mmCIF file of C-alpha atoms in Angstrom:
data_model
loop_
_atom_site.group_PDB
_atom_site.id
_atom_site.type_symbol
_atom_site.label_atom_id
_atom_site.label_comp_id
_atom_site.label_asym_id
_atom_site.label_seq_id
_atom_site.Cartn_x
_atom_site.Cartn_y
_atom_site.Cartn_z
ATOM 1 C CA MET B 1 23.203 91.052 124.308
ATOM 2 C CA GLU B 2 22.839 90.764 128.114
ATOM 3 C CA LEU B 3 24.035 94.412 128.445
ATOM 4 C CA LYS B 4 21.438 95.401 126.009
ATOM 5 C CA ASN B 5 18.738 93.663 127.816
ATOM 6 C CA ILE B 6 18.077 91.465 124.800
ATOM 7 C CA LEU B 7 18.848 88.210 126.691
ATOM 8 C CA THR B 8 17.522 87.573 130.213
ATOM 9 C CA VAL B 9 19.737 85.198 132.355
ATOM 10 C CA ASP B 10 18.394 82.522 134.822
ATOM 11 C CA PHE B 11 19.826 79.489 136.525
ATOM 12 C CA THR B 12 18.318 76.011 136.756
ATOM 13 C CA ASP B 13 19.426 73.176 139.063
ATOM 14 C CA THR B 14 20.605 69.908 137.483
ATOM 15 C CA ARG B 15 21.944 66.734 139.020
ATOM 16 C CA GLY B 16 25.402 68.350 138.866
ATOM 17 C CA ARG B 17 26.172 72.031 138.950
ATOM 18 C CA ARG B 18 23.632 74.816 138.240
ATOM 19 C CA ALA B 19 23.132 75.502 134.625
ATOM 20 C CA LYS B 20 22.965 78.994 133.146
ATOM 21 C CA THR B 21 19.942 79.621 130.856
ATOM 22 C CA TYR B 22 19.224 82.372 128.517
ATOM 23 C CA GLN B 23 15.940 83.676 127.054
ATOM 24 C CA ILE B 24 15.223 86.349 124.544
ATOM 25 C CA ASN B 25 13.496 89.369 126.016
ATOM 26 C CA TYR B 26 10.988 90.053 123.178
ATOM 27 C CA GLN B 27 9.845 93.323 124.781
ATOM 28 C CA ALA B 28 13.341 94.843 124.906
ATOM 29 C CA PHE B 29 12.964 96.181 121.210
ATOM 30 C CA THR B 30 9.982 97.306 119.222
ATOM 31 C CA LEU B 31 9.210 97.856 115.703
ATOM 32 C CA GLY B 32 6.885 100.511 114.200
ATOM 33 C CA ALA B 33 5.057 99.151 111.113
ATOM 34 C CA LEU B 34 3.094 101.562 108.813
ATOM 35 C CA GLN B 35 0.863 100.207 106.145
ATOM 36 C CA LEU B 36 0.038 102.592 103.431
ATOM 37 C CA ASN B 37 -3.069 101.480 101.547
ATOM 38 C CA GLU B 38 -4.342 102.771 98.235
ATOM 39 C CA ILE B 39 -8.015 103.522 98.483
ATOM 40 C CA HIS B 40 -9.361 104.802 95.050
ATOM 41 C CA ASP B 41 -7.108 107.745 94.344
ATOM 42 C CA HIS B 42 -5.761 108.337 97.856
ATOM 43 C CA ILE B 43 -3.659 106.969 100.593
ATOM 44 C CA LYS B 44 -4.784 105.848 104.008
ATOM 45 C CA ALA B 45 -2.517 104.557 106.798
ATOM 46 C CA ASN B 46 -2.449 101.907 109.584
ATOM 47 C CA TYR B 47 0.161 101.929 112.270
ATOM 48 C CA SER B 48 1.231 99.046 114.503
ATOM 49 C CA LEU B 49 3.817 98.748 117.298
ATOM 50 C CA ILE B 50 5.170 95.245 117.470
ATOM 51 C CA ASP B 51 7.634 93.466 119.676
ATOM 52 C CA LEU B 52 10.250 91.110 118.774
ATOM 53 C CA SER B 53 8.053 88.125 119.111
ATOM 54 C CA GLY B 54 5.574 89.463 116.562
ATOM 55 C CA LYS B 55 3.037 90.464 119.147
ATOM 56 C CA ILE B 56 1.080 93.566 118.333
ATOM 57 C CA ILE B 57 1.303 96.011 121.281
ATOM 58 C CA PHE B 58 -1.181 98.557 119.770
ATOM 59 C CA GLN B 59 -2.759 99.566 116.416
ATOM 60 C CA THR B 60 -4.312 102.709 115.223
ATOM 61 C CA GLN B 61 -5.810 103.964 111.887
ATOM 62 C CA TYR B 62 -5.583 107.255 110.081
ATOM 63 C CA ASP B 63 -8.765 107.465 108.196
ATOM 64 C CA GLU B 64 -8.305 110.848 106.690
ATOM 65 C CA LYS B 65 -7.158 111.312 103.063
ATOM 66 C CA ILE B 66 -3.470 111.848 103.146
ATOM 67 C CA THR B 67 -2.844 114.962 100.862
ATOM 68 C CA SER B 68 0.778 115.766 101.859
ATOM 69 C CA VAL B 69 4.024 114.227 103.164
ATOM 70 C CA GLU B 70 3.849 116.715 106.121
ATOM 71 C CA GLN B 71 0.457 115.214 107.107
ATOM 72 C CA LEU B 72 1.868 111.741 107.089
ATOM 73 C CA LEU B 73 4.976 112.686 109.005
ATOM 74 C CA GLU B 74 2.878 114.402 111.761
ATOM 75 C CA PHE B 75 0.770 111.116 112.162
ATOM 76 C CA ILE B 76 4.009 109.156 112.555
ATOM 77 C CA LYS B 77 5.419 111.484 114.962
ATOM 78 C CA GLN B 78 2.224 111.248 117.027
ATOM 79 C CA GLN B 79 2.388 107.511 117.165
ATOM 80 C CA THR B 80 6.058 107.253 118.076
ATOM 81 C CA ALA B 81 6.232 110.113 120.585
ATOM 82 C CA GLN B 82 5.236 108.093 123.662
ATOM 83 C CA ASN B 83 6.445 104.541 122.555
ATOM 84 C CA LYS B 84 9.400 105.140 120.295
ATOM 85 C CA PRO B 85 10.285 101.957 118.277
ATOM 86 C CA GLN B 86 13.923 101.044 117.435
ATOM 87 C CA LYS B 87 13.028 100.907 113.748
ATOM 88 C CA ILE B 88 10.173 101.884 111.426
ATOM 89 C CA ILE B 89 9.233 99.772 108.421
ATOM 90 C CA VAL B 90 6.848 101.299 105.820
ATOM 91 C CA GLY B 91 4.906 99.347 103.263
ATOM 92 C CA ILE B 92 3.868 101.283 100.176
ATOM 93 C CA PRO B 93 1.783 100.562 97.046
ATOM 94 C CA GLY B 94 4.719 101.276 94.836
ATOM 95 C CA ASP B 95 8.525 101.405 95.004
ATOM 96 C CA GLU B 96 11.223 103.627 96.434
ATOM 97 C CA LEU B 97 13.948 103.925 93.639
ATOM 98 C CA ASN B 98 17.274 105.643 94.285
ATOM 99 C CA GLY B 99 15.786 106.861 97.577
ATOM 100 C CA TYR B 100 12.636 108.554 95.940
ATOM 101 C CA LEU B 101 9.054 107.261 95.764
ATOM 102 C CA GLN B 102 8.604 107.001 91.918
ATOM 103 C CA LEU B 103 6.119 104.221 91.243
ATOM 104 C CA ILE B 104 3.043 105.296 93.275
ATOM 105 C CA ASP B 105 -0.140 106.474 91.844
ATOM 106 C CA VAL B 106 -0.775 109.192 94.607
ATOM 107 C CA LYS B 107 0.700 112.357 93.172
ATOM 108 C CA GLU B 108 1.190 113.935 96.573
ATOM 109 C CA LEU B 109 3.830 111.387 97.496
ATOM 110 C CA ARG B 110 5.698 111.133 94.220
ATOM 111 C CA GLY B 111 9.299 112.235 94.165
ATOM 112 C CA ILE B 112 9.462 112.154 98.051
ATOM 113 C CA LYS B 113 12.458 110.782 99.947
ATOM 114 C CA LEU B 114 10.054 109.146 102.398
ATOM 115 C CA SER B 115 12.460 107.079 104.475
ATOM 116 C CA LYS B 116 14.884 110.102 104.825
ATOM 117 C CA ALA B 117 11.882 112.324 105.631
ATOM 118 C CA ILE B 118 10.670 109.926 108.433
ATOM 119 C CA GLU B 119 14.207 109.509 109.799
ATOM 120 C CA VAL B 120 14.772 113.344 110.118
ATOM 121 C CA SER B 121 11.210 113.841 111.544
ATOM 122 C CA THR B 122 11.477 111.086 114.189
ATOM 123 C CA ASN B 123 15.223 110.277 114.518
ATOM 124 C CA ILE B 124 14.301 106.633 113.859
ATOM 125 C CA ASP B 125 15.877 104.466 111.343
ATOM 126 C CA THR B 126 13.381 103.766 108.503
ATOM 127 C CA ILE B 127 13.036 101.301 105.635
ATOM 128 C CA ILE B 128 10.587 101.059 102.783
ATOM 129 C CA VAL B 129 9.119 97.835 101.302
ATOM 130 C CA ASN B 130 6.704 97.250 98.531
ATOM 131 C CA ASP B 131 3.267 96.079 99.755
ATOM 132 C CA ILE B 132 3.123 92.883 97.775
ATOM 133 C CA ASN B 133 6.779 92.045 98.512
ATOM 134 C CA ALA B 134 5.895 92.302 102.272
ATOM 135 C CA CYS B 135 2.836 90.194 101.673
ATOM 136 C CA ILE B 136 4.527 87.322 99.932
ATOM 137 C CA PHE B 137 7.486 87.407 102.328
ATOM 138 C CA GLY B 138 5.186 87.147 105.346
ATOM 139 C CA ALA B 139 2.961 84.435 103.790
ATOM 140 C CA ALA B 140 5.935 82.360 102.613
ATOM 141 C CA SER B 141 7.564 82.567 106.060
ATOM 142 C CA SER B 142 4.216 81.593 107.923
ATOM 143 C CA LEU B 143 3.616 78.729 105.428
ATOM 144 C CA HIS B 144 7.294 77.445 105.621
ATOM 145 C CA GLU B 145 7.820 78.081 101.888
ATOM 146 C CA SER B 146 10.420 80.818 102.067
ATOM 147 C CA GLN B 147 13.315 78.421 101.406
ATOM 148 C CA ASN B 148 11.588 77.342 98.203
ATOM 149 C CA ILE B 149 10.232 79.550 95.460
ATOM 150 C CA ALA B 150 7.154 81.513 96.441
ATOM 151 C CA ALA B 151 5.328 84.242 94.595
ATOM 152 C CA GLY B 152 2.288 86.450 95.163
ATOM 153 C CA ILE B 153 0.175 88.673 92.955
ATOM 154 C CA TYR B 154 -2.083 91.406 94.256
ATOM 155 C CA PHE B 155 -4.925 92.582 92.175
ATOM 156 C CA PRO B 156 -6.211 96.047 93.377
ATOM 157 C CA LYS B 157 -9.648 97.101 92.262
ATOM 158 C CA PHE B 158 -8.617 100.263 90.524
ATOM 159 C CA TYR B 159 -4.974 99.770 89.562
ATOM 160 C CA GLY B 160 -2.647 97.402 87.840
ATOM 161 C CA PRO B 161 -1.381 94.272 89.598
ATOM 162 C CA GLY B 162 2.164 93.732 91.242
ATOM 163 C CA VAL B 163 3.978 90.579 91.924
ATOM 164 C CA GLY B 164 6.357 89.698 94.817
ATOM 165 C CA ILE B 165 8.967 86.809 94.630
ATOM 166 C CA VAL B 166 10.840 85.015 97.343
ATOM 167 C CA ILE B 167 13.570 82.570 96.504
ATOM 168 C CA ASN B 168 15.646 80.878 99.230
ATOM 169 C CA ASP B 169 14.394 83.315 101.928
ATOM 170 C CA GLN B 170 15.417 86.342 99.890
ATOM 171 C CA LEU B 171 13.060 88.840 98.230
ATOM 172 C CA ILE B 172 13.802 89.293 94.508
ATOM 173 C CA THR B 173 13.813 92.841 93.573
ATOM 174 C CA GLY B 174 15.721 92.965 90.362
ATOM 175 C CA ALA B 175 18.508 95.104 88.837
ATOM 176 C CA ASP B 176 16.451 98.270 88.988
ATOM 177 C CA GLY B 177 14.305 97.314 91.766
ATOM 178 C CA LEU B 178 11.477 96.617 89.364
ATOM 179 C CA ALA B 179 11.013 92.917 89.629
ATOM 180 C CA GLY B 180 7.239 92.203 89.740
ATOM 181 C CA GLU B 181 6.042 95.277 88.046
ATOM 182 C CA VAL B 182 3.860 93.259 85.737
ATOM 183 C CA GLN B 183 1.606 96.178 84.815
ATOM 184 C CA TYR B 184 4.423 96.884 82.368
ATOM 185 C CA GLY B 185 3.996 93.415 80.695
ATOM 186 C CA THR B 186 2.128 92.355 77.820
ATOM 187 C CA VAL B 187 -1.086 91.289 79.403
ATOM 188 C CA ASN B 188 -4.120 92.873 77.670
ATOM 189 C CA GLN B 189 -5.627 95.236 80.325
ATOM 190 C CA HIS B 190 -8.813 95.469 78.346
ATOM 191 C CA GLU B 191 -9.681 91.931 78.923
ATOM 192 C CA SER B 192 -12.012 90.691 81.572
ATOM 193 C CA PRO B 193 -10.579 90.517 85.161
ATOM 194 C CA LYS B 194 -10.790 86.780 85.031
ATOM 195 C CA SER B 195 -8.823 86.487 81.665
ATOM 196 C CA GLN B 196 -6.161 88.911 83.008
ATOM 197 C CA ILE B 197 -5.856 86.890 86.159
ATOM 198 C CA ILE B 198 -5.406 83.738 84.088
ATOM 199 C CA ASP B 199 -2.823 85.295 81.853
ATOM 200 C CA HIS B 200 -0.700 86.667 84.749
ATOM 201 C CA LEU B 201 -0.843 83.457 86.703
ATOM 202 C CA GLN B 202 0.100 81.422 83.667
ATOM 203 C CA ASN B 203 3.112 83.724 82.979
ATOM 204 C CA ILE B 204 4.327 83.420 86.649
ATOM 205 C CA ILE B 205 3.942 79.695 86.729
ATOM 206 C CA SER B 206 5.620 79.068 83.341
ATOM 207 C CA LEU B 207 8.414 81.518 84.179
ATOM 208 C CA ILE B 208 9.650 80.684 87.702
ATOM 209 C CA ASN B 209 7.817 77.318 88.385
ATOM 210 C CA PRO B 210 6.972 78.285 92.044
ATOM 211 C CA ASN B 211 6.318 75.910 94.962
ATOM 212 C CA LEU B 212 3.721 78.363 96.220
ATOM 213 C CA LEU B 213 1.639 80.994 94.302
ATOM 214 C CA ILE B 214 -0.802 83.263 96.160
ATOM 215 C CA ALA B 215 -3.358 85.412 94.303
ATOM 216 C CA TYR B 216 -4.661 88.284 96.428
ATOM 217 C CA ILE B 217 -8.053 88.814 94.845
ATOM 218 C CA ASP B 218 -9.892 90.092 98.005
ATOM 219 C CA GLU B 219 -11.015 93.303 96.278
ATOM 220 C CA LEU B 220 -12.420 91.633 93.055
ATOM 221 C CA ASN B 221 -15.342 89.799 94.476
ATOM 222 C CA LEU B 222 -14.898 86.711 92.245
ATOM 223 C CA THR B 223 -17.300 83.840 92.714
ATOM 224 C CA ASP B 224 -16.232 80.295 93.592
ATOM 225 C CA LEU B 225 -17.321 79.359 90.150
ATOM 226 C CA GLU B 226 -14.931 81.940 88.470
ATOM 227 C CA ILE B 227 -12.119 80.779 90.754
ATOM 228 C CA ASN B 228 -12.608 77.202 89.856
ATOM 229 C CA GLN B 229 -12.693 78.154 86.052
ATOM 230 C CA ILE B 230 -9.457 79.967 86.524
ATOM 231 C CA VAL B 231 -7.848 76.973 88.190
ATOM 232 C CA GLN B 232 -9.081 74.439 85.485
ATOM 233 C CA THR B 233 -7.945 76.789 82.642
ATOM 234 C CA LEU B 234 -4.489 76.864 84.260
ATOM 235 C CA HIS B 235 -4.469 73.006 84.420
ATOM 236 C CA ARG B 236 -5.397 72.817 80.715
ATOM 237 C CA HIS B 237 -2.855 75.329 79.662
ATOM 238 C CA LEU B 238 -0.010 74.022 81.794
ATOM 239 C CA PRO B 239 -0.406 70.252 82.128
ATOM 240 C CA LEU B 240 3.299 69.573 82.945
ATOM 241 C CA HIS B 241 3.129 71.865 86.001
ATOM 242 C CA GLN B 242 1.909 69.623 88.757
ATOM 243 C CA ASN B 243 3.738 70.521 92.012
ATOM 244 C CA TYR B 244 2.825 73.972 92.695
ATOM 245 C CA LYS B 245 0.247 75.138 95.214
ATOM 246 C CA LEU B 246 -2.165 77.919 94.135
ATOM 247 C CA ASP B 247 -3.891 79.861 96.867
ATOM 248 C CA PHE B 248 -6.650 82.353 96.444
ATOM 249 C CA ASN B 249 -7.749 82.464 100.169
ATOM 250 C CA ARG B 250 -5.011 84.536 101.832
ATOM 251 C CA ASN B 251 -5.965 87.996 103.222
ATOM 252 C CA PHE B 252 -4.029 90.726 101.675
ATOM 253 C CA GLN B 253 -4.047 93.228 104.714
ATOM 254 C CA GLU B 254 -3.179 90.332 107.210
ATOM 255 C CA ASP B 255 -0.233 89.110 105.101
ATOM 256 C CA TYR B 256 0.882 92.766 104.421
ATOM 257 C CA LEU B 257 1.311 93.423 108.199
ATOM 258 C CA LEU B 258 2.745 89.968 108.855
ATOM 259 C CA GLY B 259 5.295 90.547 106.147
ATOM 260 C CA LEU B 260 6.291 94.031 107.425
ATOM 261 C CA ALA B 261 6.674 92.567 110.920
ATOM 262 C CA THR B 262 8.726 89.510 109.655
ATOM 263 C CA ILE B 263 11.044 91.749 107.507
ATOM 264 C CA GLY B 264 11.562 94.382 110.259
ATOM 265 C CA ARG B 265 12.131 91.900 113.073
ATOM 266 C CA ASN B 266 14.685 89.879 110.959
ATOM 267 C CA ILE B 267 16.604 93.094 110.241
ATOM 268 C CA ILE B 268 16.589 94.048 113.994
ATOM 269 C CA PHE B 269 17.864 90.471 114.998
ATOM 270 C CA LYS B 270 20.395 90.590 112.421
ATOM 271 C CA LYS B 271 21.774 93.926 113.520
ATOM 272 C CA LEU B 272 21.756 92.766 117.153
ATOM 273 C CA SER B 273 23.593 89.485 116.403
ATOM 274 C CA GLY B 274 26.088 91.385 114.332
ATOM 275 C CA ASN B 275 26.774 93.813 117.238
#
């Protein structure tokens, strides 16, 4: 790790002989984090360059509607040309199954091998992570709940919700990579948003009994009264479940980036320690 400039070496005087000390050089490696956000029926992108401490070196937005994978690749190439990261992590509102984007509502990106396309275009190793999976992993790590059971559910304004689950510091993705795709569940999508939220939260609490459950409701504009009614209804329906924390106050975009940074940095550190 010294040869790769990951560790810096210094010496300190003690009462006896000089002691050799090591410090991590957090600037030695960088991570490119790309957040794809679903706005109405199109995708927008935010790119951040992050060092190994999690510090954001710079950020930029691509505000135009992304209508092709070529357009997205050109944006990524522009951002990585001058400051090339060691790895790129991409968050998407969907899932990459068997290497292809299959569960994404934007038709221009369906069926694309996005990670492979980025690697070929930039020559940078790339991984794809579901947006809510990134969110809950980042939040659970930040709140020191990742060793327990943590779950997060994101309610977009125009699409079905998605759930992320972390157990013992591991994201639970399922046999087919479809864990958390609750839009395929049995909650009635014709009910009011408040009733759907109650049903989804009750299902999650009763099924996995989490230590932490975060509901990302930023886009629904619920009142404090409505949120309190949700909490009280859950208490009535689940009187035996006493020890979980229910959080409605986390910001989706902030946890999204935090999670991408945390997952990406963990992968880099693991690879470095293995080498």
